[in-house]
mmCIF file of C-alpha atoms in Angstrom:
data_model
loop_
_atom_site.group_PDB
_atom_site.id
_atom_site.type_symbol
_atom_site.label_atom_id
_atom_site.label_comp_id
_atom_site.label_asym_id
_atom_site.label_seq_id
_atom_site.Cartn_x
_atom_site.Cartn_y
_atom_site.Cartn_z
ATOM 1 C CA UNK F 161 213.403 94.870 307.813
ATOM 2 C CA UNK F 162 213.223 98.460 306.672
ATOM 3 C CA UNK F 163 210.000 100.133 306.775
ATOM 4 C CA UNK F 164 208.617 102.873 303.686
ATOM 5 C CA UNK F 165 205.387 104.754 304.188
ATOM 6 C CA UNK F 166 204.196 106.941 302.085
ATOM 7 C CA UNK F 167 202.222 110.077 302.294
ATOM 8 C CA UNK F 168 199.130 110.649 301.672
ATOM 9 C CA UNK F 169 197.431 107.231 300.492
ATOM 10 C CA UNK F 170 194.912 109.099 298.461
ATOM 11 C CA UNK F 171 194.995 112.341 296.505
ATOM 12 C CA UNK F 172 192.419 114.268 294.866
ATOM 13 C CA UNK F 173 193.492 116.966 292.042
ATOM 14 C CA UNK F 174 192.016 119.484 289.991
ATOM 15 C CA UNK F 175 193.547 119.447 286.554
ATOM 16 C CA UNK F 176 196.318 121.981 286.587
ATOM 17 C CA UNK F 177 197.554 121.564 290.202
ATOM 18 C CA UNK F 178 200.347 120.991 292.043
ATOM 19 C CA UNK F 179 201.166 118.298 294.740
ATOM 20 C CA UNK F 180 203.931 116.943 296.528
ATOM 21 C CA UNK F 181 204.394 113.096 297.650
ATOM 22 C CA UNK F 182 206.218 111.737 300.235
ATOM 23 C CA UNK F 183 208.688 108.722 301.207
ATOM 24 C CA UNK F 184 209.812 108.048 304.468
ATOM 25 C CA UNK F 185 212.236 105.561 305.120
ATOM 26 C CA UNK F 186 213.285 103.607 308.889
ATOM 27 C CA UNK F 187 217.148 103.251 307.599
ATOM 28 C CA UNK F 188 220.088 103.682 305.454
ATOM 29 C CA UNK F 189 219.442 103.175 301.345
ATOM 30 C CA UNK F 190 221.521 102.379 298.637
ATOM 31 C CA UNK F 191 219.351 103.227 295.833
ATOM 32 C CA UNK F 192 215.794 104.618 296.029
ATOM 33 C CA UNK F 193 212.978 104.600 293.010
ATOM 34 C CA UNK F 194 209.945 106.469 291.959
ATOM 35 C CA UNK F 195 207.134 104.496 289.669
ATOM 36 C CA UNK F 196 203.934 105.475 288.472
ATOM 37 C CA UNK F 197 201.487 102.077 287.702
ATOM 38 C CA UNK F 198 199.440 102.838 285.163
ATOM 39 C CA UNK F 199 195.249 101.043 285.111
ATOM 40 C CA UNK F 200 197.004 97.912 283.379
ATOM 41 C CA UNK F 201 199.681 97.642 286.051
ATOM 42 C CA UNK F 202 202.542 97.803 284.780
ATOM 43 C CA UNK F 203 205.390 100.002 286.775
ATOM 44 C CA UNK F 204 206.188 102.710 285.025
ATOM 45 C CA UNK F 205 210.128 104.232 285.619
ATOM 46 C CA UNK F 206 210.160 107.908 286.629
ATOM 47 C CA UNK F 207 213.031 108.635 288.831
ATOM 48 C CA UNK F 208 216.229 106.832 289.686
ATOM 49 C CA UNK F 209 217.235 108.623 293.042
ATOM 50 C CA UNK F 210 219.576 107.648 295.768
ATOM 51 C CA UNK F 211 220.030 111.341 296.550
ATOM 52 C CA UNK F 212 219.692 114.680 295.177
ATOM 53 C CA UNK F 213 217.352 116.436 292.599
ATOM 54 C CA UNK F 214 216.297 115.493 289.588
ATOM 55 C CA UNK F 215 213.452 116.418 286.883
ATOM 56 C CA UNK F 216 212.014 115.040 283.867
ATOM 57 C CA UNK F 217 209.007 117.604 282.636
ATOM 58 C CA UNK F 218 206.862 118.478 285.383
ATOM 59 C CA UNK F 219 207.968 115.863 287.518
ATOM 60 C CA UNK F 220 210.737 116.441 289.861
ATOM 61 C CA UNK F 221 212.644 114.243 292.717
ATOM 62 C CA UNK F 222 214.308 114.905 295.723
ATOM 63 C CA UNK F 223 215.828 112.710 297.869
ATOM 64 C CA UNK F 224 217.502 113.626 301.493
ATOM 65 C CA UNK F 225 218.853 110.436 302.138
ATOM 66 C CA UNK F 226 220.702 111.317 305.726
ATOM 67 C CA UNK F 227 216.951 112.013 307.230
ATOM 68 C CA UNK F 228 215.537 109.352 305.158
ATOM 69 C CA UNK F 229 212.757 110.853 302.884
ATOM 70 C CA UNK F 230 212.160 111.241 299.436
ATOM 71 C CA UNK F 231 209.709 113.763 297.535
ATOM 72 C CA UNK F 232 207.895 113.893 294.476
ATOM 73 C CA UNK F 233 206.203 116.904 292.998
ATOM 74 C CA UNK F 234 204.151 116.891 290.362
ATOM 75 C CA UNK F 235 203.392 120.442 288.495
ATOM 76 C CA UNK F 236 200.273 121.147 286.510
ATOM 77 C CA UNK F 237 199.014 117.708 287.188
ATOM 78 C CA UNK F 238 196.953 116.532 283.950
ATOM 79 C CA UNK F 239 194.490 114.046 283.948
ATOM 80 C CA UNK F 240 197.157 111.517 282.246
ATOM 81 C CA UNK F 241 198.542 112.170 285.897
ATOM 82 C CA UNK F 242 196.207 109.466 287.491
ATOM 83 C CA UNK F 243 197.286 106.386 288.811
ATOM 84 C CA UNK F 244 199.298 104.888 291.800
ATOM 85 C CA UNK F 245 202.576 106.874 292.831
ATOM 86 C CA UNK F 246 205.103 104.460 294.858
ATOM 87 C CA UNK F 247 208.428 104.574 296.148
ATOM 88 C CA UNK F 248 210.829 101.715 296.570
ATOM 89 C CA UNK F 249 214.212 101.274 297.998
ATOM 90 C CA UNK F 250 217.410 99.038 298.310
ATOM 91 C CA UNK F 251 219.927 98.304 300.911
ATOM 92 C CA UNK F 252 223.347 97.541 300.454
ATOM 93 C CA UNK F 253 222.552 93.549 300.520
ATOM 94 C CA UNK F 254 221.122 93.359 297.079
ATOM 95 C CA UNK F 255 218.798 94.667 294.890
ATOM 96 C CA UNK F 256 215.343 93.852 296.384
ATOM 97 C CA UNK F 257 213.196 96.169 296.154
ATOM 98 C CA UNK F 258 210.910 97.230 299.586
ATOM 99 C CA UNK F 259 207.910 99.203 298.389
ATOM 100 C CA UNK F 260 205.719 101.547 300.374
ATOM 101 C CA UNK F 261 201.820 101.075 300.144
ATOM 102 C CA UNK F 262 201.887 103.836 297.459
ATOM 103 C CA UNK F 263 199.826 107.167 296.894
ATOM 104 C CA UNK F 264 196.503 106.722 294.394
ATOM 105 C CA UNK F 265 196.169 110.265 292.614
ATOM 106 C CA UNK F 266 193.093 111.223 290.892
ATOM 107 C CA UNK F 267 193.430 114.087 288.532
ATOM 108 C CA UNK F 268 189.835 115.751 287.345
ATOM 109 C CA UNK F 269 189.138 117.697 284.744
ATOM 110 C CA UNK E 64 217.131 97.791 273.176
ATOM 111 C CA UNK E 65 214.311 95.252 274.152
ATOM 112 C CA UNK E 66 211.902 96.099 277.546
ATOM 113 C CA UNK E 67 211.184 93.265 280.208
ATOM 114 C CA UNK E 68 208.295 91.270 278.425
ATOM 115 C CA UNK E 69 206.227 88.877 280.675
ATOM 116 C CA UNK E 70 203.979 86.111 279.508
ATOM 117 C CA UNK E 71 200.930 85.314 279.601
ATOM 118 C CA UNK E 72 199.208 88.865 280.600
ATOM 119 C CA UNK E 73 196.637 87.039 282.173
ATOM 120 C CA UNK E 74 196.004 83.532 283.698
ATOM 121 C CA UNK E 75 192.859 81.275 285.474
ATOM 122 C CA UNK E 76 193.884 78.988 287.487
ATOM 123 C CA UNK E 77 191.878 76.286 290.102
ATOM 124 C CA UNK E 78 193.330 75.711 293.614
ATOM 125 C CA UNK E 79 195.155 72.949 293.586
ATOM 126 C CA UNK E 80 196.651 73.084 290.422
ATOM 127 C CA UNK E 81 200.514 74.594 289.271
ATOM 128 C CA UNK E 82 201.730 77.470 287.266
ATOM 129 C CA UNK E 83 204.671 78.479 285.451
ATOM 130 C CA UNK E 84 205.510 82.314 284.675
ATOM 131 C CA UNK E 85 207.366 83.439 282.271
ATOM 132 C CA UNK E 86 209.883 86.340 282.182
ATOM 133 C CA UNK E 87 212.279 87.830 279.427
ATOM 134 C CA UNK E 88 214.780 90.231 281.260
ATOM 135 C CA UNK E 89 216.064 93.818 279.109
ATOM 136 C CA UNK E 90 218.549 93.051 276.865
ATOM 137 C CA UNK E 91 222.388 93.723 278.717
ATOM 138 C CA UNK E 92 220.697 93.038 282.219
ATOM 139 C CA UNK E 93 221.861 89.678 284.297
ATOM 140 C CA UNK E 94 219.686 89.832 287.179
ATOM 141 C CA UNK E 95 215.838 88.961 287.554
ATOM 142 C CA UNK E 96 213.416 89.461 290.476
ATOM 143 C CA UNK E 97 210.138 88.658 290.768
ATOM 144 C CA UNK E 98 207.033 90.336 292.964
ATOM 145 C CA UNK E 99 203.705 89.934 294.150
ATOM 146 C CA UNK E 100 201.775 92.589 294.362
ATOM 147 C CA UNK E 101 197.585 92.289 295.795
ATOM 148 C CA UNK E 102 195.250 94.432 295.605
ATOM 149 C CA UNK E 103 195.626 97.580 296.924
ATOM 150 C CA UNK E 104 198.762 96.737 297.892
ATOM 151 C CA UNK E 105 202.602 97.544 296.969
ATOM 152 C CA UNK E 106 204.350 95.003 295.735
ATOM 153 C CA UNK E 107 206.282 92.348 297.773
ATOM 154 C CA UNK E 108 209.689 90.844 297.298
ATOM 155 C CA UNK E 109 209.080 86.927 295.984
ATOM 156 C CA UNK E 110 212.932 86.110 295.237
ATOM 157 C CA UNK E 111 215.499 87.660 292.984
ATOM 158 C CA UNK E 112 217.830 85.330 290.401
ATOM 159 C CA UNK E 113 221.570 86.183 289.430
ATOM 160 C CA UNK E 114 224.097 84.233 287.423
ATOM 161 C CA UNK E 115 221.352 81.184 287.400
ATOM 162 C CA UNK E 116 221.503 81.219 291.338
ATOM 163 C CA UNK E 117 218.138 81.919 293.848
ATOM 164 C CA UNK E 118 220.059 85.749 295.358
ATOM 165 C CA UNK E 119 217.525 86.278 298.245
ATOM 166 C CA UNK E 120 214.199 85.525 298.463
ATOM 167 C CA UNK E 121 211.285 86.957 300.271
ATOM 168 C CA UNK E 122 208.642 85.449 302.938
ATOM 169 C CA UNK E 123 206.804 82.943 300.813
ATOM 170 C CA UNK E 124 206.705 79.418 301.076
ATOM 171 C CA UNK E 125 208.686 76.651 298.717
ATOM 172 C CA UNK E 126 205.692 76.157 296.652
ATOM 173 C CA UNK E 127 207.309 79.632 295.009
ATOM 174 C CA UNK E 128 210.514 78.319 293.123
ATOM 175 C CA UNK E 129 212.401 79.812 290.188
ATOM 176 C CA UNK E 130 214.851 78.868 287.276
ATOM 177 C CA UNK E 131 217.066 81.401 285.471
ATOM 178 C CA UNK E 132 218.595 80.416 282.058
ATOM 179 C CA UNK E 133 221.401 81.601 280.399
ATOM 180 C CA UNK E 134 220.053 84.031 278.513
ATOM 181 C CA UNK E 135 218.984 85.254 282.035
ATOM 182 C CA UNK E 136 215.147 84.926 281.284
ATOM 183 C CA UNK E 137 213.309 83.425 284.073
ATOM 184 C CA UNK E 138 210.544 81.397 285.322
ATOM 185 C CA UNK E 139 208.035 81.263 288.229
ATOM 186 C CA UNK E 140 206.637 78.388 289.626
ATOM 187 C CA UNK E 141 203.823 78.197 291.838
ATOM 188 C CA UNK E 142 203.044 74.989 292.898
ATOM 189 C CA UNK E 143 199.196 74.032 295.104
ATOM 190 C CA UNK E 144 197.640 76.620 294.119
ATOM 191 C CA UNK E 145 195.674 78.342 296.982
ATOM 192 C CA UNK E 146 193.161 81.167 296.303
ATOM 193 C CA UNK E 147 194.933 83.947 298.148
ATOM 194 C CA UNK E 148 198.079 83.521 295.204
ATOM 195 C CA UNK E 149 195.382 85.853 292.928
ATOM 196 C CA UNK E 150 197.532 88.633 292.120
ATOM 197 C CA UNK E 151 199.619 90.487 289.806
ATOM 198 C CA UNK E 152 202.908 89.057 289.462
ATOM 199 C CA UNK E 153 205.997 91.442 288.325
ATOM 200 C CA UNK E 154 209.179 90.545 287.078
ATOM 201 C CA UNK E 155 211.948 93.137 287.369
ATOM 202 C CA UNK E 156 215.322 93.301 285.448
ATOM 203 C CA UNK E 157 218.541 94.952 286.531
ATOM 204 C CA UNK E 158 222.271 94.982 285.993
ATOM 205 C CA UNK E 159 224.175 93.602 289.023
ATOM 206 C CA UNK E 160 228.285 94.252 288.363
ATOM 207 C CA UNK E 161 231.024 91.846 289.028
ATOM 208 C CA UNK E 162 231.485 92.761 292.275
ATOM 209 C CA UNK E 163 228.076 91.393 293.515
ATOM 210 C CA UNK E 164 224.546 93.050 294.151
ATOM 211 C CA UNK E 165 224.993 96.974 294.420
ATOM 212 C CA UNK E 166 222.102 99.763 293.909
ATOM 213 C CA UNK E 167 221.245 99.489 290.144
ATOM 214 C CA UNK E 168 218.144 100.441 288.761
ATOM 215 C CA UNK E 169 215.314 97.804 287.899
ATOM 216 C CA UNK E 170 212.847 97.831 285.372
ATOM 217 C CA UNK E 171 209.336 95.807 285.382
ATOM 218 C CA UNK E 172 207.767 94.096 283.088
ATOM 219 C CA UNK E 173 203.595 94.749 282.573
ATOM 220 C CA UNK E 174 203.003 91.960 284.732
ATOM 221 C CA UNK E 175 200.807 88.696 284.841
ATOM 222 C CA UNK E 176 197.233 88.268 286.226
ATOM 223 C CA UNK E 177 196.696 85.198 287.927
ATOM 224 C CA UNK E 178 193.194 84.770 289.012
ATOM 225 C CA UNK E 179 192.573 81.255 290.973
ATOM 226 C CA UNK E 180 189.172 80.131 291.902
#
């Protein structure tokens, strides 16, 4: 089955920084989504992206679906920030979701 | 417009025993899928319900079943209960169209602790 990873597992901020989060993918996507969980768990919509750019705020998506990657960047991260970043796609069979192992951000004040 | 609600938010089980979760899907959305996520972990494809019919399912054993209703709410059923089935479980919601399962977004519900000792 297809294979996500993303990059880097862990991420360490100083309040007012910026960072950029990866998703690779091993093969062709339909439909590819960003989530933030938040400490009770629940997933958290932030981008809808099967390609292209899009921002809400100070987060912003890009997706480059013919090389298979996704980013996130998050501008002057606040503490509110913290949590667990994953990615998730779809293939054209259906609508399950494959997640990657997800990127745990840690803003500080 | 009405979210994904899950019930209960949290659950104790002992190993042996069976459990039923519970999952109302967005209002105007006809598909459910549910996931189990461990800790640490990303969340892993369990089985995904459309028009009252099991649309794919994931590695996990029959002891995992699922109903859809009408309404498209849905259940989960784990049945012999075995410790490593502590996790969150998530129940997504989307809107498949008429011509069968296409890229759509989903949208989870806060999820159910099960804890079995």
């Amino acid at each position: 089955g297809i294979q996500v990873e993303q990059s880097p597992p862990d991420l360490i901020l100083q309040e007012g920084a910026n960072s950029t989060l990866r998703c690779n993918f091993s093969d062709s996507v339909n439909n590819l989504q960003w989530f933030h969980q938040n400490p009770w768990g629940q997933l958290i919509n932030l981008f809808y992206i099967p390609s292209g750019t899009k921002q809400n705020g100070r987060l912003s998506a890009t997706t480059v679906a013919t090389e298979r990657y996704s980013l996130l960047y998050i501008s002057s991260s606040q503490t509110t920030d913290s949590g667990v970043y994953f990615c998730a796609v779809t293939q054209a069979a259906g609508n399950k979701l494959t997640f990657g192992g997800g990127t745990r951000v840690l803003v500080k004040p | 417009e009405t979210g994904v609600t899950q019930s209960p938010t949290h659950l104790i089980k002992t190993r042996g025993q069976q459990v039923t979760l519970r999952c109302s899907s967005q209002s105007g959305h006809n598909t459910v899928s549910w996931y189990q996520q461990a800790l640490g972990q990303g969340p892993q494809f369990i089985f995904q319900y459309y028009r009252e019919e099991e649309n794919g399912r994931g590695n996990f054993p029959p002891r995992f079943s699922g109903l859809q209703f009408p309404n498209y709410s849905s259940e989960l059923n784990v049945n012999a209960l075995e410790l490593d089935d502590s996790a969150l479980y998530l129940c997504a919601s989307s809107k498949l169209g008429q011509g069968g399962p296409s890229g759509t977004e989903a949208f989870f519900g806060q999820g159910t602790r099960l804890t079995v000792v």
